[in-house]
Amino acid sequence: MKITIQREQIVSYEIADGDVTLLSVLNDIKQNQDNTLSYASGCRSGVCGSCSMRVNGKEVLACSYKVQDGDFVEPLKNVALIRDLVVDMDKAYGFNALAKAWQKQESNGVLLSLADEKINELQSDCILCGSCYSACPVYSVNSEFIGPFSLTRVWKYVSDKRESDEKEKIDIIQNNGVWDCTLCNECTLVCPQEISSKADIEKLRAKSAMAGYSDPSFANSFGGGFGFDGSPSF
Amino acid sequence: MSNNSVLIIGAGGAGLVAALHAKAKGADVKVITKEYPTRSQTCMAQGGINAALGNAGEDSVAAHIANTLKSAHGIANEQAINLLCSEAPKAVEWLDSIGVCFSRTKESKIAQRTLGGASAPRACYAQDYTGLKILHTLYDRCLAEGIEILSERFFLEIHTQETNEEASIKGASVLNIRSGELEFYPCKSLIVATGGYSRVYDKYSTNSKASTGDGVMVAMRAGARVSDMEFIQFHPTALKNSSILISESARGAGGYLLNSKGERFTDELAPRDKVSLAINNEMAKGEDIFLDIRHLGEAFIDEELPQERKLAKLYENLDPVNDLIPIKPVAHYTMGGIEVDENSQTCVKGLFAAGECANHRVHGANRLGGNSLLELIVFGKQAGESAAEYALTNTDAIVDVNNSTIIEELENYTNEIDFYKIKESLGELFYQDVGISRDKEGLEKTLKQVENYIQDIPKMGVSDRSKIYNTNLIEFLEFKNALELSRLILLAALSREESRGAHFRSDYPNEDDSFSMHTIIDKDGVVS
């Protein structure tokens, strides 16, 4: 088999046939063909989020993707490249702090039911691999967009009964946040944990509406004050 | 740099907990990790965190203590175990209060399940993502507290200064992996929280590739002592082809271990040392070993063990709902590590350690499942508070010191021997002769080989000359640490001529009271 990797130049490597993960192929290339190949990896079992990259244009975890002959491997998009397949995640991680994606204060004696557990069980599976930022067309044109995994994290906290001040987080995500998303669903399609940030953003929009916010694009792009059917609303 | 600064190396569970508590005590805190915080080994913990809450069946702190002591096989510090177990309910309550998404019971309590060696369902869990959810919540908490975390910096050296014949901490040198530049961070006190060293076994380990024990070696070079290095836990159920962990909770829930004939051959819920030895004995007879969870049913597997199903499908091309899972025991956890006192301080003043890299003497000869996440919370807090107190009361001036020469020295290495090949051989050798069953001959043979490898280090080296994100260099530095650690493991394993917990000597198959003590090694390699 042959795979091609986008490094400073595009480089092709002959590899043994077999039903193996991309990460084991990269390890094999690094140890036996080219010690200079750079990529990040850790747990090799899909929970540390280190080895996210793109294969044939789609975001994958190298440890969870089975290599096919002719695969083209590239680093994530929309993020500063450090070297070969290694990118700098600091900016994307910074959105978690910007969005205050944490519980405001320690809760005391709040009991969570099985139903409460289910509300954000999936969202708390996030491994911060950054695939969603790479796939997001909004983030690719607006580098200040708070973005998929941070908004999912905000949902994780505001949907939790232990959060005492959801308003603060809802306020923050009004600008470069929930209303900037086009609901294109690209983030959902690439998430290795099957989280849908798009769905979480929709839920955050509903919470925003309940807090008195509305989609600013209606007010702006329709000259102010048109209903959903285009008729003027007063 | 302020006058009360605590520097923490490692951003897994122990490091982040230490950071939060040091900050709460009023210290300035900086955390440095060679990965990103959420990529740390802690994220791989699946089974749970022990606390005698009694949410799923009768339990008590006394029972937790008794189970932990029994599993430690006589070489644990009873006071430390008392602290660990009696603080456990508070530790879990704290995690719950900061937002960890634990699984819940019908009565709206934190769900608990039974792991090996436990007399009650004691492990609080979050499906099979317990470590992931705890680690991410701790990380979020650190962001909330404004704690500075510097990612992708490799720990090279602790700088000390001799005053009045006593060494004190001055700071640490790290290699910025992204830029290739050396950086020095001064501090008043330093906490090593860099994780264990199971990757000495290379591919025969469940651990992340980063678990290479760097911090243990760096601390030792700075004068700290290590202990109980020979006690390495083999987890009974790793996937046969990939060494990827299948959580003990699969057996806790009623999973069976079967041999090729389809027979059960051991108590699946005995502590890990016993189960791994039983598997090892079966394998020696030529049997293949399987984990069978088919009878638990698809709904249960999807609810409680979703990750296991995904991993088995991906790495073994089988579905545990319908198929047997081929398994083998591999290195999982290192009980030994940096010697610390009742305040998590090493014998070097101002140098503290917590987490898997440290030996708080609570696991003894064999750790119980669910006690390692607990250890991170309880002793992470202790280390954080102690280091803060030290920093706040210590009046020594912060000084700059000469930077580390470790990287410079590599320039003279000839790189005629491929260290990747040696790393692989070391793993094979260790799995074979320093694994579940050991004897004098195998240990001595391996020690000789390791000493040869150590001599050959200057003939190894790196072929990638780039400064930017040079993983060839980082992997070589990790390998150097692993190689030196493997020597310490061998010295300790040879000196313990008995069998106890995870250390089974086929030439001395019984426990011997005269060895009822800790194996301590100092920086000159002297074993006592």
PDB file of C-alpha atoms in Angstrom, chain B residues 16 99 137 324 503 521:
ATOM      1  CA  LEU B  16      -4.255  19.748  38.438  1.00  0.00           C
ATOM      2  CA  GLY B  99     -19.343  19.311  37.979  1.00  0.00           C
ATOM      3  CA  THR B 137     -13.605  18.864  34.877  1.00  0.00           C
ATOM      4  CA  LEU B 324     -15.463 -13.707  23.004  1.00  0.00           C
ATOM      5  CA  HIS B 503       6.076  -9.380  42.366  1.00  0.00           C
ATOM      6  CA  ILE B 521      16.997   3.070  46.107  1.00  0.00           C
TER       7      ILE B 521
END
